[in-house]
Tab-separated table of N, CA, C and O in Angstrom:
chain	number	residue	atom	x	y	z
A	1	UNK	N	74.710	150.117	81.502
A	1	UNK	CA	74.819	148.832	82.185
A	1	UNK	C	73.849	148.814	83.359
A	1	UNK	O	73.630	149.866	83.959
A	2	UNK	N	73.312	147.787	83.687
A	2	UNK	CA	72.469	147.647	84.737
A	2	UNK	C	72.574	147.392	86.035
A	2	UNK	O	72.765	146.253	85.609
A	3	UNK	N	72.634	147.315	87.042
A	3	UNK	CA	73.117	147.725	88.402
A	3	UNK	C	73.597	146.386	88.780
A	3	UNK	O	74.444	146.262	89.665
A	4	UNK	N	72.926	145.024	87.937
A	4	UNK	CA	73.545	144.123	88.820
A	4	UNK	C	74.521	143.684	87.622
A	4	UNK	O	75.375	143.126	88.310
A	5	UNK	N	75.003	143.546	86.238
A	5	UNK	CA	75.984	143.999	85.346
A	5	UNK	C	77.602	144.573	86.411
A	5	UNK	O	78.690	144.001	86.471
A	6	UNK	N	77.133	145.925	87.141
A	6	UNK	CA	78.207	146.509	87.937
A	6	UNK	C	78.730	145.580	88.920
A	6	UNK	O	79.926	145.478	89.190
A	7	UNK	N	77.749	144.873	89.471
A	7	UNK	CA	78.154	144.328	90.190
A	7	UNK	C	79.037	143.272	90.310
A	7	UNK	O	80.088	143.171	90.942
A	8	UNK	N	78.249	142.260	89.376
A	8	UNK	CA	79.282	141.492	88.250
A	8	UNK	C	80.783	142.091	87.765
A	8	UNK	O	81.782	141.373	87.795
A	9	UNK	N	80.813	143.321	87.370
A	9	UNK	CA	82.730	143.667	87.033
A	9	UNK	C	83.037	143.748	88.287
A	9	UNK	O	84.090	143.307	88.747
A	10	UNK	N	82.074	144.363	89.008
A	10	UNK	CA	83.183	144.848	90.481
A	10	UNK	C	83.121	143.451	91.120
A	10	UNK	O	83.978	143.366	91.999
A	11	UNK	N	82.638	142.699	91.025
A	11	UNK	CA	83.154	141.605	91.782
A	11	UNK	C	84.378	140.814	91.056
A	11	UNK	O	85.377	140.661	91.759
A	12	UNK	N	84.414	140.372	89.929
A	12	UNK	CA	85.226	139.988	88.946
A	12	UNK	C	86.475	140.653	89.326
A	12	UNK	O	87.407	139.922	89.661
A	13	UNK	N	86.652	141.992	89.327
A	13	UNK	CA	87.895	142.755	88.997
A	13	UNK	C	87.953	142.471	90.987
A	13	UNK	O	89.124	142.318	91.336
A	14	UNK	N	87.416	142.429	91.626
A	14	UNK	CA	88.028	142.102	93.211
A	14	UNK	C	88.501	140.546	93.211
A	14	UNK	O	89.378	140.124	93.965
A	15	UNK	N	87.983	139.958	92.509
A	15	UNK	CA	88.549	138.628	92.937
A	15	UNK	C	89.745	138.625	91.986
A	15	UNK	O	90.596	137.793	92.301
A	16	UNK	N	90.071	139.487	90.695
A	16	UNK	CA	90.623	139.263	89.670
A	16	UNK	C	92.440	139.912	90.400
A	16	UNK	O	93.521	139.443	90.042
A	17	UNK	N	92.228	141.181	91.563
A	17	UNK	CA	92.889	142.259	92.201
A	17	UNK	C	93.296	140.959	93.483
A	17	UNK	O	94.421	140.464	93.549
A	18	UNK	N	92.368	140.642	94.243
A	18	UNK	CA	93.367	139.644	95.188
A	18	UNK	C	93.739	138.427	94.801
A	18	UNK	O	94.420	137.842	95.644
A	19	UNK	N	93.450	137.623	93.449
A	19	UNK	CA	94.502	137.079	92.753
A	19	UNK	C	95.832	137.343	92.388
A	19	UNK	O	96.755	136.529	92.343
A	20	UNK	N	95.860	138.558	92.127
A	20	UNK	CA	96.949	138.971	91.582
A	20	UNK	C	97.763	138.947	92.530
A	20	UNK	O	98.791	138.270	92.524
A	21	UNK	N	97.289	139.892	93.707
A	21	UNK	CA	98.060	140.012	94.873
A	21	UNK	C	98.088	139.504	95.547
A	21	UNK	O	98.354	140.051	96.617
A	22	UNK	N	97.831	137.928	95.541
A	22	UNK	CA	98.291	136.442	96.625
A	22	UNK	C	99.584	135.964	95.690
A	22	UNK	O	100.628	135.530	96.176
A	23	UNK	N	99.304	136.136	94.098
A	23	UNK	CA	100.782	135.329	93.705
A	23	UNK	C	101.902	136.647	93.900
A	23	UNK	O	103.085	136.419	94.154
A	24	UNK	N	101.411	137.920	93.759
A	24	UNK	CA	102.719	138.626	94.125
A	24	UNK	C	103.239	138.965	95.245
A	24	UNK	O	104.104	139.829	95.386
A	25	UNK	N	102.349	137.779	96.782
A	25	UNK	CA	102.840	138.383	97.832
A	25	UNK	C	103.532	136.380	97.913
A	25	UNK	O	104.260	136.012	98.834
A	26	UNK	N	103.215	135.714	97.117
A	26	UNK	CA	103.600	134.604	97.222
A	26	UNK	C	104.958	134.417	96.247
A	26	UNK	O	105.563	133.345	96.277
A	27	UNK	N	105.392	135.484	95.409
A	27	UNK	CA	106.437	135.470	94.408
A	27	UNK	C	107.674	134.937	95.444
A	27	UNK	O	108.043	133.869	94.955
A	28	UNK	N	108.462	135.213	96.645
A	28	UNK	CA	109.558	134.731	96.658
A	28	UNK	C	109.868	133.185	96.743
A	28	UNK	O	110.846	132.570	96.318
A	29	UNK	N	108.457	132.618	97.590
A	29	UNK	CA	108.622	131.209	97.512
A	29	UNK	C	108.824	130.174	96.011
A	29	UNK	O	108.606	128.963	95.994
A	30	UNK	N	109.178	130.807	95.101
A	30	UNK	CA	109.695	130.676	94.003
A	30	UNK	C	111.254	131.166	93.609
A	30	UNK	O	111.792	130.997	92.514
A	31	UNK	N	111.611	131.564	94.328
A	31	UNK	CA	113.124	132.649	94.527
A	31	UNK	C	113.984	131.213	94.566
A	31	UNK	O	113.615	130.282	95.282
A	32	UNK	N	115.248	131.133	93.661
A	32	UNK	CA	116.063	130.371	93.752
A	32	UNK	C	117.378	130.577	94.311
A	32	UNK	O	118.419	129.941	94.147
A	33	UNK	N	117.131	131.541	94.968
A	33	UNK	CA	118.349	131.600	95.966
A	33	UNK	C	118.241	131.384	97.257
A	33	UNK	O	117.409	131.936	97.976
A	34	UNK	N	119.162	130.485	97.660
A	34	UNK	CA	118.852	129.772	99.046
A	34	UNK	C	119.361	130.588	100.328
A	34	UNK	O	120.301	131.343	100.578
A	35	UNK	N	118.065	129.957	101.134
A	35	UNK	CA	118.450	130.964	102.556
A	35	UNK	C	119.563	130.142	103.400
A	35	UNK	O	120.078	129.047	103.175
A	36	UNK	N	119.787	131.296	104.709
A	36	UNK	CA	120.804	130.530	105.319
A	36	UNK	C	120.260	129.215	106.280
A	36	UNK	O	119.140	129.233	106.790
A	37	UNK	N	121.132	128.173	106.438
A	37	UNK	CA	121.090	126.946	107.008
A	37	UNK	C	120.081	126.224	105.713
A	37	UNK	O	119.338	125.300	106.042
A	38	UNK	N	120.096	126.641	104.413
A	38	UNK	CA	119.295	125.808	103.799
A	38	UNK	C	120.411	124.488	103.233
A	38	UNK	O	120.892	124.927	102.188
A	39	UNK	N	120.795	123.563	103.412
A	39	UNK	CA	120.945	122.661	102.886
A	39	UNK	C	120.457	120.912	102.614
A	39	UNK	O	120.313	119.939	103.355
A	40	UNK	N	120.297	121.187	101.022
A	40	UNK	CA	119.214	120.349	100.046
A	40	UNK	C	120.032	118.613	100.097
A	40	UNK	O	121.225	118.621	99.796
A	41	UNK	N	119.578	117.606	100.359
A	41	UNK	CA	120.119	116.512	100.067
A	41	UNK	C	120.208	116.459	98.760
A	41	UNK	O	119.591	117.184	97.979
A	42	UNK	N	121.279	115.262	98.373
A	42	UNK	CA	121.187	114.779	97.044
A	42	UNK	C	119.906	114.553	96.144
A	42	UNK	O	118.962	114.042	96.746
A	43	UNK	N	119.743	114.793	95.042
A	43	UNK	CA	118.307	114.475	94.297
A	43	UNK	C	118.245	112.996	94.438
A	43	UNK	O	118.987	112.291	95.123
A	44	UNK	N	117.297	112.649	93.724
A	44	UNK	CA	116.616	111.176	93.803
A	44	UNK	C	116.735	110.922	91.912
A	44	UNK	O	116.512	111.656	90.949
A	45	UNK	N	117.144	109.673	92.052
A	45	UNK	CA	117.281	108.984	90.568
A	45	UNK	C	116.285	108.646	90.160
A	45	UNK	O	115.390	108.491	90.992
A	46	UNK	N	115.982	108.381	88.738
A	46	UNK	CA	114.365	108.131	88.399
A	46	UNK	C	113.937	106.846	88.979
A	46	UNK	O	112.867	106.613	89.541
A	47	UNK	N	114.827	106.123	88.786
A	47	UNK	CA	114.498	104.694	90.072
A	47	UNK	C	113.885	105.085	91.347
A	47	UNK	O	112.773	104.634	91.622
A	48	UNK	N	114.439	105.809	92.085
A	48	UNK	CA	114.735	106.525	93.331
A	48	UNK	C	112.517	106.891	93.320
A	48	UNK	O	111.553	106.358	93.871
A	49	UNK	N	112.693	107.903	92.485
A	49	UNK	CA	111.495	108.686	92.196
A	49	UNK	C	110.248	107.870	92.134
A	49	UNK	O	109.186	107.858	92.756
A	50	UNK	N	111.087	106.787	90.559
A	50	UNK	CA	109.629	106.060	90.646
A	50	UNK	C	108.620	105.152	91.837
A	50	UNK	O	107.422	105.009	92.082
A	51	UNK	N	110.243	104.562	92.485
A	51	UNK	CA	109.983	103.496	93.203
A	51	UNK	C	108.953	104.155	94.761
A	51	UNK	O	108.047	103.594	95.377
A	52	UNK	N	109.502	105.329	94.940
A	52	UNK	CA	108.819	106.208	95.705
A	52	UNK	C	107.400	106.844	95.863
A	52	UNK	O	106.843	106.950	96.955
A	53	UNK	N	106.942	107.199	94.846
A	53	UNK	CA	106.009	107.911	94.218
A	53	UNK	C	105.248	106.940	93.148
A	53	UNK	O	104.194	107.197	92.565
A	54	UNK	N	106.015	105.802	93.039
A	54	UNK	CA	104.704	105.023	92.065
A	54	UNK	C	104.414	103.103	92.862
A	54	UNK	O	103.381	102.520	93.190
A	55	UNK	N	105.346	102.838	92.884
A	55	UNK	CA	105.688	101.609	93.275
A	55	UNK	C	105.342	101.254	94.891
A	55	UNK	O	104.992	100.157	95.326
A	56	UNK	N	105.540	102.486	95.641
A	56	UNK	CA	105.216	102.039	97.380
A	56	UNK	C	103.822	102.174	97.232
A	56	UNK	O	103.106	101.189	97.409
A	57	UNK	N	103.408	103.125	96.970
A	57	UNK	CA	101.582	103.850	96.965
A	57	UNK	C	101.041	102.340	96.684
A	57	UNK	O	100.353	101.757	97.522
A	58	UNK	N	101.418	101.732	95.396
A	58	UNK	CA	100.839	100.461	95.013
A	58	UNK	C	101.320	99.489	95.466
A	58	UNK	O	101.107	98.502	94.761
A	59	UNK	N	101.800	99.331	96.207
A	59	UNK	CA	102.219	98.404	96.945
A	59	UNK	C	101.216	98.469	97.617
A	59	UNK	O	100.204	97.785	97.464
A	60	UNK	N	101.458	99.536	98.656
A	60	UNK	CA	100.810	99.617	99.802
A	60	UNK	C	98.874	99.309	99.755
A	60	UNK	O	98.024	98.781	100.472
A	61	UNK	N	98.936	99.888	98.685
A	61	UNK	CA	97.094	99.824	98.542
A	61	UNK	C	96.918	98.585	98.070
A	61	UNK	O	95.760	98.178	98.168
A	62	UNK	N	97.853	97.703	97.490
A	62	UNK	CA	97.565	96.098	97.123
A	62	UNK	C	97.708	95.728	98.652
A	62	UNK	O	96.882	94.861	98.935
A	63	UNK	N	98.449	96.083	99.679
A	63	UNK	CA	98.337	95.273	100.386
A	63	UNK	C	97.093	95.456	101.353
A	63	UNK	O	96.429	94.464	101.656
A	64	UNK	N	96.812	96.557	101.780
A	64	UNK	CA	95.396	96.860	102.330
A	64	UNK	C	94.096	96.316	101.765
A	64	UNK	O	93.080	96.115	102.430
A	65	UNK	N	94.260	96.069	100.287
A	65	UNK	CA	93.660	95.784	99.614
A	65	UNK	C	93.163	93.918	99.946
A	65	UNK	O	92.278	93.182	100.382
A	66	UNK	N	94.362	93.964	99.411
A	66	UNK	CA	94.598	91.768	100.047
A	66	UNK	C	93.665	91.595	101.378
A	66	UNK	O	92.720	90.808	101.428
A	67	UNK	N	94.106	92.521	102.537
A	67	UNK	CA	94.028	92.319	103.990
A	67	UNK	C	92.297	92.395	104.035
A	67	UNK	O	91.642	91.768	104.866
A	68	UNK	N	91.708	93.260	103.009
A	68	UNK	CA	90.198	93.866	103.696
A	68	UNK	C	89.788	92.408	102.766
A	68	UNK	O	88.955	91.713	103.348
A	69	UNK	N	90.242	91.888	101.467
A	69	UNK	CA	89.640	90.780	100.886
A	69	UNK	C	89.522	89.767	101.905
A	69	UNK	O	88.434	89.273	102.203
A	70	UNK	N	90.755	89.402	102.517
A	70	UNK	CA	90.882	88.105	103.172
A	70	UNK	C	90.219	87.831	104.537
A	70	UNK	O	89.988	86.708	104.984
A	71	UNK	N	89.852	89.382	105.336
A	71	UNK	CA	89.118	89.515	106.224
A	71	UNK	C	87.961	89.417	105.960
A	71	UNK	O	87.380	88.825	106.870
A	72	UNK	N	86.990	89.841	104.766
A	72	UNK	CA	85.661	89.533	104.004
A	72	UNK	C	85.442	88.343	103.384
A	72	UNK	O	84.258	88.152	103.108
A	73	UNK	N	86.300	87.365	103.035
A	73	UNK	CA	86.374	85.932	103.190
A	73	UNK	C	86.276	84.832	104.102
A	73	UNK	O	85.968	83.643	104.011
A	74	UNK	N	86.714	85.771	105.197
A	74	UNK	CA	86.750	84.699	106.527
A	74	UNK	C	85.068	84.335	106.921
A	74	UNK	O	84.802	83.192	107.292
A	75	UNK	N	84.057	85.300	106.821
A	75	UNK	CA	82.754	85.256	106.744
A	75	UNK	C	81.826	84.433	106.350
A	75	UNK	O	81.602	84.674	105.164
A	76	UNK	N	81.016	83.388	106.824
A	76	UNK	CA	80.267	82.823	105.779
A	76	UNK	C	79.127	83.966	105.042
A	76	UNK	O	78.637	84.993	105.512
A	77	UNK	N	79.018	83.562	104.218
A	77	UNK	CA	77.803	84.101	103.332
A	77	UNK	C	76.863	84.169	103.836
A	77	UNK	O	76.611	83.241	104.605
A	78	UNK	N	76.151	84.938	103.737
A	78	UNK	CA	74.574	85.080	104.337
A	78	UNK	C	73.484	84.500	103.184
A	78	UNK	O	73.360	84.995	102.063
A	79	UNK	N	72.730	83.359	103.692
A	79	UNK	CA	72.079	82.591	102.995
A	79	UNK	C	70.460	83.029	102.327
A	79	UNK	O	69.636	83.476	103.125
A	80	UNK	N	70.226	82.938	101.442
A	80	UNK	CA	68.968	83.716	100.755
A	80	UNK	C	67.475	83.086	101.592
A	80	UNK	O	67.035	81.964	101.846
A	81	UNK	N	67.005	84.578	101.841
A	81	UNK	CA	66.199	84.616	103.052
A	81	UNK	C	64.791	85.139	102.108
A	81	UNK	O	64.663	86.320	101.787
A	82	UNK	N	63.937	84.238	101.787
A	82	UNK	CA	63.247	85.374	100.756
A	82	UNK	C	61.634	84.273	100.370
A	82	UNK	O	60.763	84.699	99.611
């Protein structure tokens, strides 16, 4: 193998070595047993979910949306200069 070949695995197998060992120093934040003072509210209904996560976002960007139209309307046109 050729010197820069080596270099290539040994870099591979270092990035391949602190991969490994970010998810196994990150493994408990996956742990389903709860710590103390942890208490979880009620879940959210798919209503709950959608209306949250699909329905406000679009809301919200229709309405920003409306506001930058109606402010770029108020403008007259700039008349052809040519």
């Amino acid at each position: 193998m050729s010197n820069k070949a080596n270099k290539n695995v040994l870099r591979a197998g270092t990035i391949t070595a602190g991969t490994a060992l970010m998810l196994l120093m990150s493994s408990p934040a996956f742990a389903l047993t709860r710590d103390d003072g942890d208490d979880p509210g009620p879940g959210l209904s798919v209503i709950e979910t959608l209306g949250l996560y699909v329905a406000a976002p679009l809301v919200l960007f229709l309405v920003i949306a409306g506001l930058v139209m109606a402010g770029d309307k108020t403008r007259k046109p700039a008349g052809n200069k040519g």
